[in-house]
Amino acid sequence: MQLIAMNLGPLKPEPQHLAAAAVLFGSVFFLVRRILPRLDRVLEVRAGILEGVTGGPAAELRLEAERIRDKREEMLAEARHDAAQVRQRAREEGAALIAAAREDGVRERDELVASGQARIETERASAEAELRGQVFELASDLASRIVGEPIPAQAATGR
């Protein structure tokens, strides 16, 4: 059986395919017709929610949240400033402690150098005094070696 008498080539529909297509189209049409009202209701609810966000209690909550966020950021900035001041104070105190320790080290070094120089000076003075007492004996021994005769130490003092 042919529905269309003319030759359409590969586009010529068969009756069983047309019947199946009509049944499928009808079922999809009724399904979409039932879903569209629900979809419209969902879209209306969504529009109401969006409208509520831009105005009404949701907008007030959003403004309150923004105020709280601004306040928190202000408190954080203040805390950062306080922390920076504490760090600066700690640096200054550390520098003062280092300077004091350096001064103590320099003072101790100067004391050690002074005491060492005083000790060297006293040892040099005692060694010089000891050598002055022996200088005449050493001189007479040296002169005796050079001359070849013994020279008494008293003769060297009588000069």
Short mmCIF file of C-alpha atoms in Angstrom, two decimals:
data_model
loop_
_atom_site.label_atom_id
_atom_site.label_comp_id
_atom_site.label_asym_id
_atom_site.label_seq_id
_atom_site.Cartn_x
_atom_site.Cartn_y
_atom_site.Cartn_z
CA MET A 1 0.00 0.00 0.00
CA GLN A 2 1.25 3.37 -0.98
CA LEU A 3 0.20 6.59 0.61
CA ILE A 4 1.98 8.84 -1.79
CA ALA A 5 1.69 7.87 -5.43
CA MET A 6 4.69 9.80 -6.67
CA ASN A 7 8.26 8.55 -6.62
CA LEU A 8 10.22 10.30 -3.78
CA GLY A 9 13.14 7.93 -3.82
CA PRO A 10 14.60 7.15 -0.40
CA LEU A 11 12.25 9.70 1.25
CA LYS A 12 9.14 7.70 0.51
CA PRO A 13 7.64 6.69 3.90
CA GLU A 14 6.13 3.32 4.59
CA PRO A 15 2.77 3.18 6.40
CA GLN A 16 4.01 1.16 9.41
CA HIS A 17 6.83 3.69 9.98
CA LEU A 18 4.36 6.57 9.77
CA ALA A 19 2.07 4.90 12.32
CA ALA A 20 4.96 4.29 14.74
CA ALA A 21 6.09 7.91 14.35
CA ALA A 22 2.57 9.21 15.04
CA VAL A 23 2.27 7.12 18.23
CA LEU A 24 5.69 8.25 19.47
CA PHE A 25 4.92 11.90 18.68
CA GLY A 26 1.61 11.70 20.57
CA SER A 27 3.23 10.11 23.66
CA VAL A 28 6.04 12.70 23.75
CA PHE A 29 3.48 15.50 23.27
CA PHE A 30 1.36 14.34 26.24
CA LEU A 31 4.47 13.78 28.39
CA VAL A 32 5.77 17.28 27.68
CA ARG A 33 2.31 18.68 28.28
CA ARG A 34 2.29 17.17 31.78
CA ILE A 35 5.88 18.29 32.59
CA LEU A 36 5.54 21.89 31.39
CA PRO A 37 3.19 23.03 34.21
CA ARG A 38 5.57 21.56 36.79
CA LEU A 39 8.48 23.23 35.05
CA ASP A 40 6.59 26.53 35.07
CA ARG A 41 5.98 26.18 38.82
CA VAL A 42 9.67 25.48 39.46
CA LEU A 43 10.64 28.51 37.38
CA GLU A 44 8.16 30.70 39.30
CA VAL A 45 9.57 29.49 42.63
CA ARG A 46 13.10 30.18 41.36
CA ALA A 47 12.08 33.67 40.26
CA GLY A 48 10.58 34.28 43.71
CA ILE A 49 13.79 33.16 45.39
CA LEU A 50 15.89 35.35 43.15
CA GLU A 51 13.58 38.25 43.81
CA GLY A 52 13.91 37.58 47.53
CA VAL A 53 17.69 37.60 47.30
CA THR A 54 17.77 40.98 45.64
CA GLY A 55 15.28 42.41 48.12
CA GLY A 56 13.51 41.46 51.32
CA PRO A 57 14.88 39.41 54.22
CA ALA A 58 17.58 37.72 52.14
CA ALA A 59 18.94 41.10 51.11
CA GLU A 60 19.00 42.20 54.75
CA LEU A 61 20.89 39.03 55.67
CA ARG A 62 23.35 39.64 52.85
CA LEU A 63 23.91 43.25 53.99
CA GLU A 64 24.40 42.05 57.57
CA ALA A 65 26.90 39.43 56.36
CA GLU A 66 28.77 42.13 54.45
CA ARG A 67 28.86 44.35 57.56
CA ILE A 68 30.18 41.45 59.63
CA ARG A 69 32.81 40.68 56.96
CA ASP A 70 33.91 44.33 56.87
CA LYS A 71 34.14 44.40 60.65
CA ARG A 72 36.18 41.18 60.65
CA GLU A 73 38.54 42.56 58.01
CA GLU A 74 38.94 45.73 60.05
CA MET A 75 39.76 43.67 63.15
CA LEU A 76 42.26 41.60 61.16
CA ALA A 77 43.93 44.76 59.86
CA GLU A 78 44.15 46.11 63.40
CA ALA A 79 45.60 42.79 64.64
CA ARG A 80 48.17 42.83 61.83
CA HIS A 81 49.12 46.40 62.79
CA ASP A 82 49.48 45.40 66.46
CA ALA A 83 51.57 42.38 65.47
CA ALA A 84 53.83 44.61 63.38
CA GLN A 85 54.29 46.94 66.36
CA VAL A 86 55.13 43.99 68.63
CA ARG A 87 57.66 42.70 66.09
CA GLN A 88 59.23 46.17 65.82
CA ARG A 89 59.43 46.48 69.61
CA ALA A 90 61.02 43.01 69.82
CA ARG A 91 63.58 43.97 67.17
CA GLU A 92 64.45 47.15 69.07
CA GLU A 93 64.77 45.27 72.36
CA GLY A 94 66.89 42.61 70.69
CA ALA A 95 69.15 45.27 69.18
CA ALA A 96 69.46 46.94 72.61
CA LEU A 97 70.33 43.59 74.23
CA ILE A 98 72.92 42.89 71.54
CA ALA A 99 74.42 46.37 72.00
CA ALA A 100 74.56 45.87 75.79
CA ALA A 101 76.20 42.46 75.39
CA ARG A 102 78.68 43.97 72.94
CA GLU A 103 79.50 46.78 75.42
CA ASP A 104 79.98 44.21 78.20
CA GLY A 105 82.27 42.19 75.93
CA VAL A 106 84.32 45.26 75.01
CA ARG A 107 84.55 46.28 78.68
CA GLU A 108 85.67 42.78 79.71
CA ARG A 109 88.19 42.73 76.88
CA ASP A 110 89.58 46.10 77.94
CA GLU A 111 89.81 44.89 81.56
CA LEU A 112 91.63 41.72 80.46
CA VAL A 113 94.01 43.71 78.25
CA ALA A 114 94.66 46.20 81.03
CA SER A 115 95.24 43.50 83.65
CA GLY A 116 97.48 41.59 81.20
CA GLN A 117 99.51 44.72 80.46
CA ALA A 118 99.81 45.46 84.19
CA ARG A 119 100.95 41.90 84.88
CA ILE A 120 103.45 42.07 82.00
CA GLU A 121 104.70 45.40 83.33
CA THR A 122 105.19 43.99 86.87
CA GLU A 123 106.89 40.85 85.53
CA ARG A 124 109.14 43.00 83.32
CA ALA A 125 109.98 45.24 86.30
CA SER A 126 110.77 42.24 88.52
CA ALA A 127 112.84 40.62 85.74
CA GLU A 128 114.69 43.92 85.19
CA ALA A 129 115.36 44.26 88.93
CA GLU A 130 116.58 40.68 89.07
CA LEU A 131 118.81 41.22 86.04
CA ARG A 132 120.18 44.51 87.45
CA GLY A 133 121.32 42.57 90.49
CA GLN A 134 123.05 40.01 88.29
CA VAL A 135 124.35 42.39 85.63
CA PHE A 136 127.67 42.96 87.39
CA GLU A 137 128.30 39.25 87.80
CA LEU A 138 127.39 38.58 84.18
CA ALA A 139 129.53 41.48 83.00
CA SER A 140 132.54 40.26 85.02
CA ASP A 141 132.07 36.69 83.69
CA LEU A 142 131.92 38.01 80.13
CA ALA A 143 134.93 40.27 80.65
CA SER A 144 136.82 37.35 82.19
CA ARG A 145 136.12 35.26 79.13
CA ILE A 146 137.21 38.00 76.79
CA VAL A 147 140.38 38.96 78.68
CA GLY A 148 141.21 35.47 79.73
CA GLU A 149 141.80 36.41 83.38
CA PRO A 150 139.31 36.29 86.15
CA ILE A 151 137.90 39.74 86.94
CA PRO A 152 136.12 40.10 90.25
CA ALA A 153 132.60 41.56 90.20
CA GLN A 154 133.61 44.27 92.68
CA ALA A 155 136.22 45.62 90.31
CA ALA A 156 133.54 46.08 87.66
CA THR A 157 131.48 48.16 90.12
CA GLY A 158 134.36 50.44 90.92
CA ARG A 159 134.54 51.90 87.52
#
